PDB file of C-alpha atoms in Angstrom:
ATOM      1  CA  UNK A   1     107.302  47.909 133.710  1.00 61.00           C
ATOM      2  CA  UNK A   2     110.903  47.068 132.720  1.00 66.00           C
ATOM      3  CA  UNK A   3     109.982  47.421 129.034  1.00 62.00           C
ATOM      4  CA  UNK A   4     108.440  50.825 129.753  1.00 68.00           C
ATOM      5  CA  UNK A   5     111.621  51.828 131.576  1.00 72.00           C
ATOM      6  CA  UNK A   6     113.727  50.913 128.510  1.00 69.00           C
ATOM      7  CA  UNK A   7     111.570  53.092 126.260  1.00 66.00           C
ATOM      8  CA  UNK A   8     111.502  55.907 128.805  1.00 66.00           C
ATOM      9  CA  UNK A   9     115.300  55.835 129.167  1.00 70.00           C
ATOM     10  CA  UNK A  10     115.713  55.803 125.362  1.00 67.00           C
ATOM     11  CA  UNK A  11     113.490  58.848 124.969  1.00 61.00           C
ATOM     12  CA  UNK A  12     115.148  60.664 127.854  1.00 67.00           C
ATOM     13  CA  UNK A  13     118.463  60.201 126.042  1.00 64.00           C
ATOM     14  CA  UNK A  14     116.936  61.387 122.777  1.00 60.00           C
ATOM     15  CA  UNK A  15     115.434  64.468 124.380  1.00 60.00           C
ATOM     16  CA  UNK A  16     118.658  65.411 126.164  1.00 59.00           C
ATOM     17  CA  UNK A  17     120.919  64.849 123.145  1.00 59.00           C
ATOM     18  CA  UNK A  18     118.668  65.912 120.298  1.00 59.00           C
ATOM     19  CA  UNK A  19     116.374  68.394 121.997  1.00 59.00           C
ATOM     20  CA  UNK A  20     113.819  67.973 119.229  1.00 60.00           C
ATOM     21  CA  UNK A  21     111.400  65.558 120.799  1.00 61.00           C
ATOM     22  CA  UNK A  22     108.452  66.056 123.060  1.00 68.00           C
ATOM     23  CA  UNK A  23     107.428  62.666 124.353  1.00 69.00           C
ATOM     24  CA  UNK A  24     103.828  61.757 125.206  1.00 73.00           C
ATOM     25  CA  UNK A  25     102.798  58.421 126.650  1.00 73.00           C
ATOM     26  CA  UNK A  26      99.451  57.181 125.323  1.00 76.00           C
ATOM     27  CA  UNK A  27      97.859  55.578 128.379  1.00 76.00           C
ATOM     28  CA  UNK A  28      95.041  53.109 127.742  1.00 76.00           C
ATOM     29  CA  UNK A  29      92.815  53.799 130.752  1.00 80.00           C
ATOM     30  CA  UNK A  30      91.784  57.096 132.354  1.00 82.00           C
ATOM     31  CA  UNK A  31      92.476  55.765 135.844  1.00 84.00           C
ATOM     32  CA  UNK A  32      95.981  54.833 134.672  1.00 80.00           C
ATOM     33  CA  UNK A  33      96.808  58.500 134.127  1.00 81.00           C
ATOM     34  CA  UNK A  34      96.998  58.862 137.918  1.00 84.00           C
ATOM     35  CA  UNK A  35      99.505  56.013 138.326  1.00 82.00           C
ATOM     36  CA  UNK A  36     102.799  57.192 139.829  1.00 83.00           C
ATOM     37  CA  UNK A  37     104.742  55.696 136.901  1.00 76.00           C
ATOM     38  CA  UNK A  38     103.404  58.563 134.740  1.00 75.00           C
ATOM     39  CA  UNK A  39     103.662  61.356 137.323  1.00 78.00           C
ATOM     40  CA  UNK A  40     106.691  63.000 135.704  1.00 78.00           C
ATOM     41  CA  UNK A  41     105.706  62.224 132.102  1.00 76.00           C
ATOM     42  CA  UNK A  42     103.541  63.927 129.478  1.00 76.00           C
ATOM     43  CA  UNK A  43     100.521  61.709 128.922  1.00 78.00           C
ATOM     44  CA  UNK A  44      97.515  61.534 126.634  1.00 78.00           C
ATOM     45  CA  UNK A  45      94.563  59.245 126.997  1.00 78.00           C
ATOM     46  CA  UNK A  46      94.267  56.704 124.195  1.00 80.00           C
ATOM     47  CA  UNK A  47      90.985  56.673 122.358  1.00 79.00           C
ATOM     48  CA  UNK A  48      88.790  53.625 122.620  1.00 82.00           C
ATOM     49  CA  UNK A  49      88.297  50.910 120.060  1.00 86.00           C
ATOM     50  CA  UNK A  50      90.702  48.953 117.891  1.00 89.00           C
ATOM     51  CA  UNK A  51      94.373  49.804 117.411  1.00 87.00           C
ATOM     52  CA  UNK A  52      93.582  51.629 114.163  1.00 90.00           C
ATOM     53  CA  UNK A  53      91.379  54.126 116.056  1.00 88.00           C
ATOM     54  CA  UNK A  54      94.007  54.671 118.738  1.00 86.00           C
ATOM     55  CA  UNK A  55      96.795  55.251 116.177  1.00 87.00           C
ATOM     56  CA  UNK A  56      94.633  57.668 114.212  1.00 87.00           C
ATOM     57  CA  UNK A  57      93.604  59.626 117.311  1.00 83.00           C
ATOM     58  CA  UNK A  58      97.155  59.978 118.671  1.00 82.00           C
ATOM     59  CA  UNK A  59      98.439  61.766 115.561  1.00 81.00           C
ATOM     60  CA  UNK A  60      96.448  64.870 116.453  1.00 75.00           C
ATOM     61  CA  UNK A  61      96.893  67.383 119.256  1.00 66.00           C
ATOM     62  CA  UNK A  62      94.044  68.093 121.650  1.00 61.00           C
ATOM     63  CA  UNK A  63      92.985  71.069 119.533  1.00 60.00           C
ATOM     64  CA  UNK A  64      92.745  68.851 116.427  1.00 66.00           C
ATOM     65  CA  UNK A  65      95.950  70.028 114.739  1.00 70.00           C
ATOM     66  CA  UNK A  66      98.141  67.379 113.152  1.00 66.00           C
ATOM     67  CA  UNK A  67     101.559  66.791 114.672  1.00 71.00           C
ATOM     68  CA  UNK A  68     104.546  64.922 113.311  1.00 79.00           C
ATOM     69  CA  UNK A  69     104.886  61.802 115.401  1.00 84.00           C
ATOM     70  CA  UNK A  70     106.835  58.663 116.227  1.00 85.00           C
ATOM     71  CA  UNK A  71     104.905  55.705 117.622  1.00 87.00           C
ATOM     72  CA  UNK A  72     107.033  53.296 119.598  1.00 83.00           C
ATOM     73  CA  UNK A  73     105.937  49.876 120.785  1.00 80.00           C
ATOM     74  CA  UNK A  74     106.961  49.110 124.342  1.00 76.00           C
ATOM     75  CA  UNK A  75     107.766  45.491 123.487  1.00 84.00           C
ATOM     76  CA  UNK A  76     110.986  45.844 121.406  1.00 87.00           C
ATOM     77  CA  UNK A  77     113.762  45.922 124.022  1.00 86.00           C
ATOM     78  CA  UNK A  78     116.665  46.395 121.557  1.00 89.00           C
ATOM     79  CA  UNK A  79     115.244  49.705 120.356  1.00 87.00           C
ATOM     80  CA  UNK A  80     117.747  52.377 121.362  1.00 84.00           C
ATOM     81  CA  UNK A  81     118.751  55.972 120.744  1.00 81.00           C
ATOM     82  CA  UNK A  82     120.360  55.210 117.362  1.00 85.00           C
ATOM     83  CA  UNK A  83     116.950  54.149 115.977  1.00 88.00           C
ATOM     84  CA  UNK A  84     115.338  57.376 117.196  1.00 85.00           C
ATOM     85  CA  UNK A  85     118.144  59.478 115.718  1.00 84.00           C
ATOM     86  CA  UNK A  86     117.902  57.714 112.371  1.00 90.00           C
ATOM     87  CA  UNK A  87     114.112  58.120 112.378  1.00 90.00           C
ATOM     88  CA  UNK A  88     114.393  61.871 112.907  1.00 86.00           C
ATOM     89  CA  UNK A  89     117.024  62.199 110.172  1.00 87.00           C
ATOM     90  CA  UNK A  90     115.044  60.058 107.700  1.00 93.00           C
ATOM     91  CA  UNK A  91     111.854  62.050 108.295  1.00 89.00           C
ATOM     92  CA  UNK A  92     113.607  65.106 106.902  1.00 88.00           C
ATOM     93  CA  UNK A  93     113.627  63.564 103.397  1.00 94.00           C
ATOM     94  CA  UNK A  94     110.799  61.015 103.564  1.00 95.00           C
ATOM     95  CA  UNK A  95     107.158  60.902 104.623  1.00 95.00           C
ATOM     96  CA  UNK A  96     107.214  57.814 106.850  1.00 96.00           C
ATOM     97  CA  UNK A  97     109.730  55.682 108.741  1.00 97.00           C
ATOM     98  CA  UNK A  98     108.845  52.155 109.847  1.00 97.00           C
ATOM     99  CA  UNK A  99     110.723  49.682 112.018  1.00 96.00           C
ATOM    100  CA  UNK A 100     109.613  46.183 111.017  1.00 97.00           C
ATOM    101  CA  UNK A 101     109.237  43.521 113.700  1.00 94.00           C
ATOM    102  CA  UNK A 102     110.398  39.969 113.008  1.00 93.00           C
ATOM    103  CA  UNK A 103     106.848  38.678 113.430  1.00 93.00           C
ATOM    104  CA  UNK A 104     105.528  40.773 110.526  1.00 95.00           C
ATOM    105  CA  UNK A 105     104.305  43.737 112.560  1.00 94.00           C
ATOM    106  CA  UNK A 106     106.178  46.929 113.401  1.00 94.00           C
ATOM    107  CA  UNK A 107     107.883  48.291 116.509  1.00 91.00           C
ATOM    108  CA  UNK A 108     108.161  51.904 115.328  1.00 92.00           C
ATOM    109  CA  UNK A 109     106.121  54.079 112.997  1.00 94.00           C
ATOM    110  CA  UNK A 110     106.847  57.728 112.265  1.00 93.00           C
ATOM    111  CA  UNK A 111     105.102  60.101 109.908  1.00 93.00           C
ATOM    112  CA  UNK A 112     105.047  63.736 108.964  1.00 91.00           C
ATOM    113  CA  UNK A 113     101.733  63.564 107.125  1.00 90.00           C
ATOM    114  CA  UNK A 114      98.312  62.793 108.632  1.00 89.00           C
ATOM    115  CA  UNK A 115      96.801  59.417 107.828  1.00 92.00           C
ATOM    116  CA  UNK A 116      93.073  58.902 107.527  1.00 93.00           C
ATOM    117  CA  UNK A 117      91.106  56.605 109.771  1.00 93.00           C
ATOM    118  CA  UNK A 118      90.121  54.711 106.616  1.00 96.00           C
ATOM    119  CA  UNK A 119      93.791  53.978 105.869  1.00 96.00           C
ATOM    120  CA  UNK A 120      94.424  52.805 109.442  1.00 95.00           C
ATOM    121  CA  UNK A 121      91.281  50.649 109.322  1.00 95.00           C
ATOM    122  CA  UNK A 122      92.419  49.021 106.066  1.00 97.00           C
ATOM    123  CA  UNK A 123      95.441  47.465 107.787  1.00 96.00           C
ATOM    124  CA  UNK A 124      94.957  44.037 109.388  1.00 95.00           C
ATOM    125  CA  UNK A 125      96.943  44.272 112.631  1.00 93.00           C
ATOM    126  CA  UNK A 126      98.623  41.421 114.537  1.00 91.00           C
ATOM    127  CA  UNK A 127      99.289  39.397 111.395  1.00 94.00           C
ATOM    128  CA  UNK A 128     102.490  38.282 109.678  1.00 95.00           C
ATOM    129  CA  UNK A 129     101.767  40.790 106.887  1.00 97.00           C
ATOM    130  CA  UNK A 130     100.909  43.918 108.896  1.00 96.00           C
ATOM    131  CA  UNK A 131     104.202  45.641 108.041  1.00 97.00           C
ATOM    132  CA  UNK A 132     103.939  44.840 104.306  1.00 97.00           C
ATOM    133  CA  UNK A 133     100.300  45.922 104.133  1.00 97.00           C
ATOM    134  CA  UNK A 134     101.056  49.189 105.905  1.00 97.00           C
ATOM    135  CA  UNK A 135     103.991  49.975 103.595  1.00 97.00           C
ATOM    136  CA  UNK A 136     101.842  49.378 100.505  1.00 97.00           C
ATOM    137  CA  UNK A 137      98.968  51.506 101.831  1.00 97.00           C
ATOM    138  CA  UNK A 138     101.051  54.547 102.752  1.00 97.00           C
ATOM    139  CA  UNK A 139     101.135  57.583 100.486  1.00 96.00           C
ATOM    140  CA  UNK A 140     104.570  59.067  99.842  1.00 95.00           C
ATOM    141  CA  UNK A 141     108.107  57.901 100.520  1.00 97.00           C
ATOM    142  CA  UNK A 142     108.658  55.173 103.128  1.00 98.00           C
ATOM    143  CA  UNK A 143     112.014  54.396 104.774  1.00 98.00           C
ATOM    144  CA  UNK A 144     112.512  51.117 106.616  1.00 98.00           C
ATOM    145  CA  UNK A 145     114.705  50.655 109.687  1.00 97.00           C
ATOM    146  CA  UNK A 146     116.409  47.403 110.688  1.00 95.00           C
ATOM    147  CA  UNK A 147     114.209  44.532 111.741  1.00 95.00           C
ATOM    148  CA  UNK A 148     113.922  43.896 115.504  1.00 94.00           C
ATOM    149  CA  UNK A 149     112.189  41.366 117.694  1.00 90.00           C
ATOM    150  CA  UNK A 150     109.238  42.371 119.766  1.00 88.00           C
ATOM    151  CA  UNK A 151     108.131  40.283 122.708  1.00 85.00           C
ATOM    152  CA  UNK A 152     104.605  39.000 122.251  1.00 85.00           C
ATOM    153  CA  UNK A 153     105.105  35.495 123.609  1.00 84.00           C
ATOM    154  CA  UNK A 154     107.633  33.391 125.517  1.00 82.00           C
ATOM    155  CA  UNK A 155     109.185  32.058 122.300  1.00 84.00           C
ATOM    156  CA  UNK A 156     110.303  35.632 121.444  1.00 84.00           C
ATOM    157  CA  UNK A 157     112.557  35.922 124.501  1.00 82.00           C
ATOM    158  CA  UNK A 158     115.671  34.215 123.107  1.00 85.00           C
ATOM    159  CA  UNK A 159     115.872  36.420 119.988  1.00 89.00           C
ATOM    160  CA  UNK A 160     115.268  39.521 122.131  1.00 86.00           C
ATOM    161  CA  UNK A 161     118.163  38.543 124.415  1.00 86.00           C
ATOM    162  CA  UNK A 162     120.426  37.978 121.377  1.00 91.00           C
ATOM    163  CA  UNK A 163     119.577  41.399 119.956  1.00 90.00           C
ATOM    164  CA  UNK A 164     120.172  43.101 123.289  1.00 88.00           C
ATOM    165  CA  UNK A 165     123.541  41.379 123.702  1.00 91.00           C
ATOM    166  CA  UNK A 166     124.577  42.403 120.159  1.00 92.00           C
ATOM    167  CA  UNK A 167     124.048  46.114 120.872  1.00 89.00           C
ATOM    168  CA  UNK A 168     127.353  48.002 121.016  1.00 88.00           C
ATOM    169  CA  UNK A 169     125.948  50.353 123.645  1.00 85.00           C
ATOM    170  CA  UNK A 170     123.193  49.295 126.050  1.00 87.00           C
ATOM    171  CA  UNK A 171     121.304  51.456 128.492  1.00 85.00           C
ATOM    172  CA  UNK A 172     121.139  50.597 132.180  1.00 87.00           C
ATOM    173  CA  UNK A 173     117.536  49.517 131.675  1.00 85.00           C
ATOM    174  CA  UNK A 174     118.519  47.199 128.835  1.00 87.00           C
ATOM    175  CA  UNK A 175     121.296  45.648 130.964  1.00 89.00           C
ATOM    176  CA  UNK A 176     118.821  45.115 133.788  1.00 88.00           C
ATOM    177  CA  UNK A 177     116.305  43.586 131.376  1.00 86.00           C
ATOM    178  CA  UNK A 178     118.895  41.124 129.988  1.00 86.00           C
ATOM    179  CA  UNK A 179     119.557  39.904 133.534  1.00 87.00           C
ATOM    180  CA  UNK A 180     115.839  39.648 134.176  1.00 84.00           C
ATOM    181  CA  UNK A 181     115.224  37.651 130.967  1.00 79.00           C
ATOM    182  CA  UNK A 182     118.136  35.310 131.627  1.00 79.00           C
ATOM    183  CA  UNK A 183     116.711  34.719 135.103  1.00 79.00           C
ATOM    184  CA  UNK A 184     113.383  33.765 133.525  1.00 72.00           C
ATOM    185  CA  UNK A 185     115.105  31.302 131.224  1.00 61.00           C
ATOM    186  CA  UNK A 186     116.931  29.642 134.142  1.00 53.00           C
ATOM    187  CA  UNK A 187     113.701  29.469 136.162  1.00 56.00           C
ATOM    188  CA  UNK A 188     111.741  27.975 133.267  1.00 54.00           C
ATOM    189  CA  UNK A 189     114.412  25.302 132.686  1.00 50.00           C
ATOM    190  CA  UNK A 190     114.390  24.210 136.339  1.00 49.00           C
TER     191      UNK A 190
END
């Protein structure tokens, strides 16, 4: 839940300073929509099936109209407002913006053109080449953000802490998460 709080705080800042973003949380399970963590948030129910299906489904509004979108992973704690701002600016002159993760995946994907389910299905996810494969498959101009760590396993924690500590400006949630992660490291060394 601390990772979700970091993303939520980042988007709250983006909404209040930029005023251009309407944030929706794609919740995996219908019963999860009733969880109090989402009570003050806009939510949509993720579709079922593999990640490619869920990404394809989320790019459309309930009435089937395409919407420009930014997908954010909730496992890249150093993602902050500056990345969201740059994404919005870059989308004005490009078709896609991608934030590559150090493990070969991506922590952010934004697009202003709809992508087919076939394109999404052609990408092997959770591999060291997911980011490269996605970039090559995309039609139009692609802009790449700085590489960040995402936390998929315990070995990712130290690089995530380093990235968080290198940020010039950290949110309260990021500060809290650094303390939490450092506490985990001390506990695991004991």
